[in-house]
PDB file of C-alpha atoms in Angstrom:
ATOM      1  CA  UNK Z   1     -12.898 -10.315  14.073  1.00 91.00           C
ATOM      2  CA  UNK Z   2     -15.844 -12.392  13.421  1.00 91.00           C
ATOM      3  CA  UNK Z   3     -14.056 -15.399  13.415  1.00 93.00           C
ATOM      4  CA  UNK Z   4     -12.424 -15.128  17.089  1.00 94.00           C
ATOM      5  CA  UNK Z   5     -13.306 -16.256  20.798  1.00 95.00           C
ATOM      6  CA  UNK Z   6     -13.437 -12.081  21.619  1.00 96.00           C
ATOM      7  CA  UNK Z   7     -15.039  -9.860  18.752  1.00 96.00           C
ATOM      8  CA  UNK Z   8     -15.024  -6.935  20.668  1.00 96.00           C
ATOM      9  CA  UNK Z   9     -11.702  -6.810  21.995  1.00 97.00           C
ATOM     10  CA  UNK Z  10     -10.563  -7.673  18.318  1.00 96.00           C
ATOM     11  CA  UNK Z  11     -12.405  -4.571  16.589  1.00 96.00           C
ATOM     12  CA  UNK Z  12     -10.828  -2.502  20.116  1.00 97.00           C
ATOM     13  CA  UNK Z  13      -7.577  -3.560  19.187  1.00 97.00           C
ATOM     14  CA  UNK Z  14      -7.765  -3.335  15.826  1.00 94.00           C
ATOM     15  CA  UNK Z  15      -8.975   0.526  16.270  1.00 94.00           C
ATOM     16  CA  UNK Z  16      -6.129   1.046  18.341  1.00 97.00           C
ATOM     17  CA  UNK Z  17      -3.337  -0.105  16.020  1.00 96.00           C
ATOM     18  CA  UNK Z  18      -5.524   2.097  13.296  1.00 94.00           C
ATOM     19  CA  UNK Z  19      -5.595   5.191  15.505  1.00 96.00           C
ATOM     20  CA  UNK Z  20      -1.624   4.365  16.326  1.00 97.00           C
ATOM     21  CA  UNK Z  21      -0.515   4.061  12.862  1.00 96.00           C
ATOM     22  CA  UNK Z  22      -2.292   6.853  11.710  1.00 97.00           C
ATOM     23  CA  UNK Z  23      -0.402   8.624  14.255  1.00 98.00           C
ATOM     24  CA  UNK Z  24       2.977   7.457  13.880  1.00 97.00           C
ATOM     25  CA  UNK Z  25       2.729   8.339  10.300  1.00 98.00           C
ATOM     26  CA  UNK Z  26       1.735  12.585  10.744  1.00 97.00           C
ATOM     27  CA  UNK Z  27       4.418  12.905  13.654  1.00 98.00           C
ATOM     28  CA  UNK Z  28       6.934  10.917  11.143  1.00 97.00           C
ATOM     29  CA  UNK Z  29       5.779  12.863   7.811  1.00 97.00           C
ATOM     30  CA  UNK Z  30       6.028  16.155  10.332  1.00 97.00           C
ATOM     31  CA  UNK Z  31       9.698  15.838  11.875  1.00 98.00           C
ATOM     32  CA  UNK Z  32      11.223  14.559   8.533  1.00 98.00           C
ATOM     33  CA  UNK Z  33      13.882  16.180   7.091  1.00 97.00           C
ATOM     34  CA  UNK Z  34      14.422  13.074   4.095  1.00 97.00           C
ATOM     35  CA  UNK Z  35      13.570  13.742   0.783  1.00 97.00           C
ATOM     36  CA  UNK Z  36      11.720  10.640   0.106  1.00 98.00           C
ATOM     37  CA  UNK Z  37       9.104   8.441   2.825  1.00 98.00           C
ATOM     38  CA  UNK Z  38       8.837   5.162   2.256  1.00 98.00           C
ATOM     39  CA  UNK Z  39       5.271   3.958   3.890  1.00 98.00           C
ATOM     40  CA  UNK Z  40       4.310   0.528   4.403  1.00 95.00           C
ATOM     41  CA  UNK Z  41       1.293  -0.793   5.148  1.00 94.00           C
ATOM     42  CA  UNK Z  42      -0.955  -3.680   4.956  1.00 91.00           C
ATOM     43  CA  UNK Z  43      -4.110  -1.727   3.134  1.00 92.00           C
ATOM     44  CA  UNK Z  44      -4.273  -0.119  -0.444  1.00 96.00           C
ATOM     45  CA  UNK Z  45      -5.243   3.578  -0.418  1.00 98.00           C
ATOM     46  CA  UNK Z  46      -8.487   2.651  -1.660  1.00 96.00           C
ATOM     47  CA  UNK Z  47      -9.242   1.150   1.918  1.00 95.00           C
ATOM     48  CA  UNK Z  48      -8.180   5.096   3.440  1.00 96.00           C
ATOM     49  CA  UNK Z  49     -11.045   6.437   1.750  1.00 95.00           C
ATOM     50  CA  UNK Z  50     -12.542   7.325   5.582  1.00 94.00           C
ATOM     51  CA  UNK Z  51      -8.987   8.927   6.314  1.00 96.00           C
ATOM     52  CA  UNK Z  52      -8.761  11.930   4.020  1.00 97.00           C
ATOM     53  CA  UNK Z  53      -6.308  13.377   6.201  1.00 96.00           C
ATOM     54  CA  UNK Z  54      -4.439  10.689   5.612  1.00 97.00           C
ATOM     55  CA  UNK Z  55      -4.662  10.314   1.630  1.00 98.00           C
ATOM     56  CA  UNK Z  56      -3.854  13.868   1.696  1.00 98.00           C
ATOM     57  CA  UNK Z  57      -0.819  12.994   3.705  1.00 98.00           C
ATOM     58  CA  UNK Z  58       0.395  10.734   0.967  1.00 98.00           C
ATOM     59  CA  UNK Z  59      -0.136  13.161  -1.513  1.00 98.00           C
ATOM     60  CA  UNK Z  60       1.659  16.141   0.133  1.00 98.00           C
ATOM     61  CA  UNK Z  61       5.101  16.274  -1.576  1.00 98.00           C
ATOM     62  CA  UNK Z  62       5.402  19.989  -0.603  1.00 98.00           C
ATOM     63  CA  UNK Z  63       8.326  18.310   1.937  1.00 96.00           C
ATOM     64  CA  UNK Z  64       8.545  14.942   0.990  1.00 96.00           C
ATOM     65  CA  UNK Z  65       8.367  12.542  -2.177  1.00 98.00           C
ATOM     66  CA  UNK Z  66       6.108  10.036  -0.341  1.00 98.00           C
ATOM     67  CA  UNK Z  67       5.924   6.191  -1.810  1.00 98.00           C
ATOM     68  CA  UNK Z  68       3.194   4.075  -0.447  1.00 98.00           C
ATOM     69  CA  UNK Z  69       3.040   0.445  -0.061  1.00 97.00           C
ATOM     70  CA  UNK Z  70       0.150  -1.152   0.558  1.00 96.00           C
ATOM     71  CA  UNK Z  71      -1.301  -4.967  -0.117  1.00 90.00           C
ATOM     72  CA  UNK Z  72      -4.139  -7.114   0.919  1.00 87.00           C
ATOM     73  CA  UNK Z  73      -5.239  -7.638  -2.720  1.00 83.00           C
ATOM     74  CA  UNK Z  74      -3.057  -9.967  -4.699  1.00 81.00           C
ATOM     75  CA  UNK Z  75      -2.076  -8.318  -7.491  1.00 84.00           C
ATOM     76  CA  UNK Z  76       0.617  -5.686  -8.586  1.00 89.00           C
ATOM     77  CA  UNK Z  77      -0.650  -2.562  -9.526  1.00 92.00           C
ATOM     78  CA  UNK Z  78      -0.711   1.150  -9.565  1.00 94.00           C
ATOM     79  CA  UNK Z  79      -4.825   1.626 -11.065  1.00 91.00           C
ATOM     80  CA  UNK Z  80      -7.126   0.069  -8.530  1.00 90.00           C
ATOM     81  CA  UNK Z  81      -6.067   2.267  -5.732  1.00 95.00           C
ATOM     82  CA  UNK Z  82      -7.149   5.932  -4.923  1.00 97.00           C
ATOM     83  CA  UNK Z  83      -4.069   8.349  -6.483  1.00 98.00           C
ATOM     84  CA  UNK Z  84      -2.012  10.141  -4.206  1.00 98.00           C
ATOM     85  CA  UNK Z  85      -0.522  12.149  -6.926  1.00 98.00           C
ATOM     86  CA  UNK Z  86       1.533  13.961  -7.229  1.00 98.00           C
ATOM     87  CA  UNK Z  87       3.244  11.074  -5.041  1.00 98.00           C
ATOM     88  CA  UNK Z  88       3.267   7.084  -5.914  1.00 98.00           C
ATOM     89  CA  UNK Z  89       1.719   4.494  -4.460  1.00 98.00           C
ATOM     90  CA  UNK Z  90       1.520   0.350  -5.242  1.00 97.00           C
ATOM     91  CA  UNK Z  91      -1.041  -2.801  -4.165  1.00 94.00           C
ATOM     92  CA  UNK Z  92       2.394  -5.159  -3.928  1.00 91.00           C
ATOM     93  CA  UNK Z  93       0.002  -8.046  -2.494  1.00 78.00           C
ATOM     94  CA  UNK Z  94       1.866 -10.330  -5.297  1.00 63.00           C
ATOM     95  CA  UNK Z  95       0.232 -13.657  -5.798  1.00 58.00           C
ATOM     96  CA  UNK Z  96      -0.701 -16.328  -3.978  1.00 55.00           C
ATOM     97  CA  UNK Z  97      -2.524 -16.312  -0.607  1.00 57.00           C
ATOM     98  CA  UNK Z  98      -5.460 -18.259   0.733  1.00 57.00           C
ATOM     99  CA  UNK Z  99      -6.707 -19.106  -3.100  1.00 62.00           C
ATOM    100  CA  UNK Z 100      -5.346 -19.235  -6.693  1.00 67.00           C
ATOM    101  CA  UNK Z 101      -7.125 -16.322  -8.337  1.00 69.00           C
ATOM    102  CA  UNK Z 102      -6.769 -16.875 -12.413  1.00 69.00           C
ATOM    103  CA  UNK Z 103      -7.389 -14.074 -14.701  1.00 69.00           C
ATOM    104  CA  UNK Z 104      -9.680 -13.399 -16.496  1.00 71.00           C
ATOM    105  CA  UNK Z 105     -10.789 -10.926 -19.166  1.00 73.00           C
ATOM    106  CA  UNK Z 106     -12.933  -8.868 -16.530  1.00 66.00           C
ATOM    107  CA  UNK Z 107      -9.924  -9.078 -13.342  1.00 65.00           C
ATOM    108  CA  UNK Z 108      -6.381  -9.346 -15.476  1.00 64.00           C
ATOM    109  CA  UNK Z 109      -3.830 -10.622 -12.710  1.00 74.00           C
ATOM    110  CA  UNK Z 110      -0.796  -8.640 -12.630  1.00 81.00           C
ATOM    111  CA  UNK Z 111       1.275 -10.274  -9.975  1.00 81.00           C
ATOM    112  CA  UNK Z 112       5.068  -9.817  -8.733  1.00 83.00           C
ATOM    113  CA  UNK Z 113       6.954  -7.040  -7.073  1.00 88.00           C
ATOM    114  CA  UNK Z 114       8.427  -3.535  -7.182  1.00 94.00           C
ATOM    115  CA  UNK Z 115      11.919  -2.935  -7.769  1.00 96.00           C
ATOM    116  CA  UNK Z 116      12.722   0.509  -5.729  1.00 96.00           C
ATOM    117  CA  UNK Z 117      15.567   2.526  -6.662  1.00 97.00           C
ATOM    118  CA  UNK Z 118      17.353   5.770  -5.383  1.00 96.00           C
ATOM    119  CA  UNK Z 119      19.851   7.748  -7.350  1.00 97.00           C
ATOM    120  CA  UNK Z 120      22.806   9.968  -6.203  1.00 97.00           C
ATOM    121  CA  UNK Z 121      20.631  12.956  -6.079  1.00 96.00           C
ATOM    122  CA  UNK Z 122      18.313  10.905  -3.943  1.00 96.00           C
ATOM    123  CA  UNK Z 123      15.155  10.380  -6.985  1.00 96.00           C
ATOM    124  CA  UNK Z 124      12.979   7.628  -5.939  1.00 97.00           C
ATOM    125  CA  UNK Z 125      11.931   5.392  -9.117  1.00 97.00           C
ATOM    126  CA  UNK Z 126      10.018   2.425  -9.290  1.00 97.00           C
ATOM    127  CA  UNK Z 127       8.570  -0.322 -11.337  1.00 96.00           C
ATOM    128  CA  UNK Z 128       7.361  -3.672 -11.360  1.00 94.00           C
ATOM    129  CA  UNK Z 129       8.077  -6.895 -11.696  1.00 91.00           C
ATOM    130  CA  UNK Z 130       5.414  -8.889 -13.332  1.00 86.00           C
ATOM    131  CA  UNK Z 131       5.175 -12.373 -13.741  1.00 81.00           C
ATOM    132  CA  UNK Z 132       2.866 -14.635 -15.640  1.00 77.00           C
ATOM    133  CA  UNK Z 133      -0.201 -15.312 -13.107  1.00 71.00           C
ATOM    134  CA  UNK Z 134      -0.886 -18.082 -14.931  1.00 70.00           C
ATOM    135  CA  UNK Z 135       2.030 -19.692 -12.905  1.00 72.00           C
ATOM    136  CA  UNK Z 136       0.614 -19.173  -9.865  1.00 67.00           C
ATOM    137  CA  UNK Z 137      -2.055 -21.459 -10.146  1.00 68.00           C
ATOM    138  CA  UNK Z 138      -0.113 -24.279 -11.785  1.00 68.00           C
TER     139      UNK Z 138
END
């Protein structure tokens, strides 16, 4: 928000669409009858870390097999995010954005996408897709 003409009316907005999503996801985890919930958002679990009510949202399969999507980071990965076990959850930020980010020995670049798949008895697998990041920045 630091970066536009109204600060404060960008954080008050931004809080809003926090406090809305929050909420759309309880009264949609709540009044599901599906075995699986697919979640999407723009943040990793590791940015939740304020919203334990949330994280423990994700990790409730008592109803629900719950697979969260999250990105902002550019990689593909299931180990730099906060578990939500005994459910999944993926940084699926890819590759690419504002900057070409080689690896390195200290950050390895695992970048590409998940392939999602449900069975007949309604299972949710996934795994990635990994390319060479090298690529990326060529």
């Amino acid at each position: 928000c630091k970066y536009t003409p109204c600060p404060a009316q960008c954080e008050r907005l931004l809080r809003l669409r926090l406090e809305n999503g929050f909420r759309l996801f309880r009264e949609r985890a709540a009044a599901s009858t599906a075995k699986n919930l697919v979640v999407f958002s723009h943040y990793p679990t590791d940015y939740l870390w304020k919203a334990p009510d949330i994280l423990a949202g994700l990790s409730d399969a008592s109803r629900h097999h719950v697979e969260y999507f999250g990105g902002h980071r550019h990689n593909t990965d299931q180990s730099s995010t906060i578990s939500t076990a005994p459910n999944s959850n993926w940084v699926v930020g890819g590759g690419g954005g504002w900057s070409c980010e080689m690896p390195t020995e200290s950050t390895p670049r695992q970048m590409g996408f998940v392939v999602g798949e449900i069975d007949a008895d309604f299972r949710l697998t996934t795994r990635p897709v990994l390319v060479d990041s090298r690529i990326c920045c060529q």
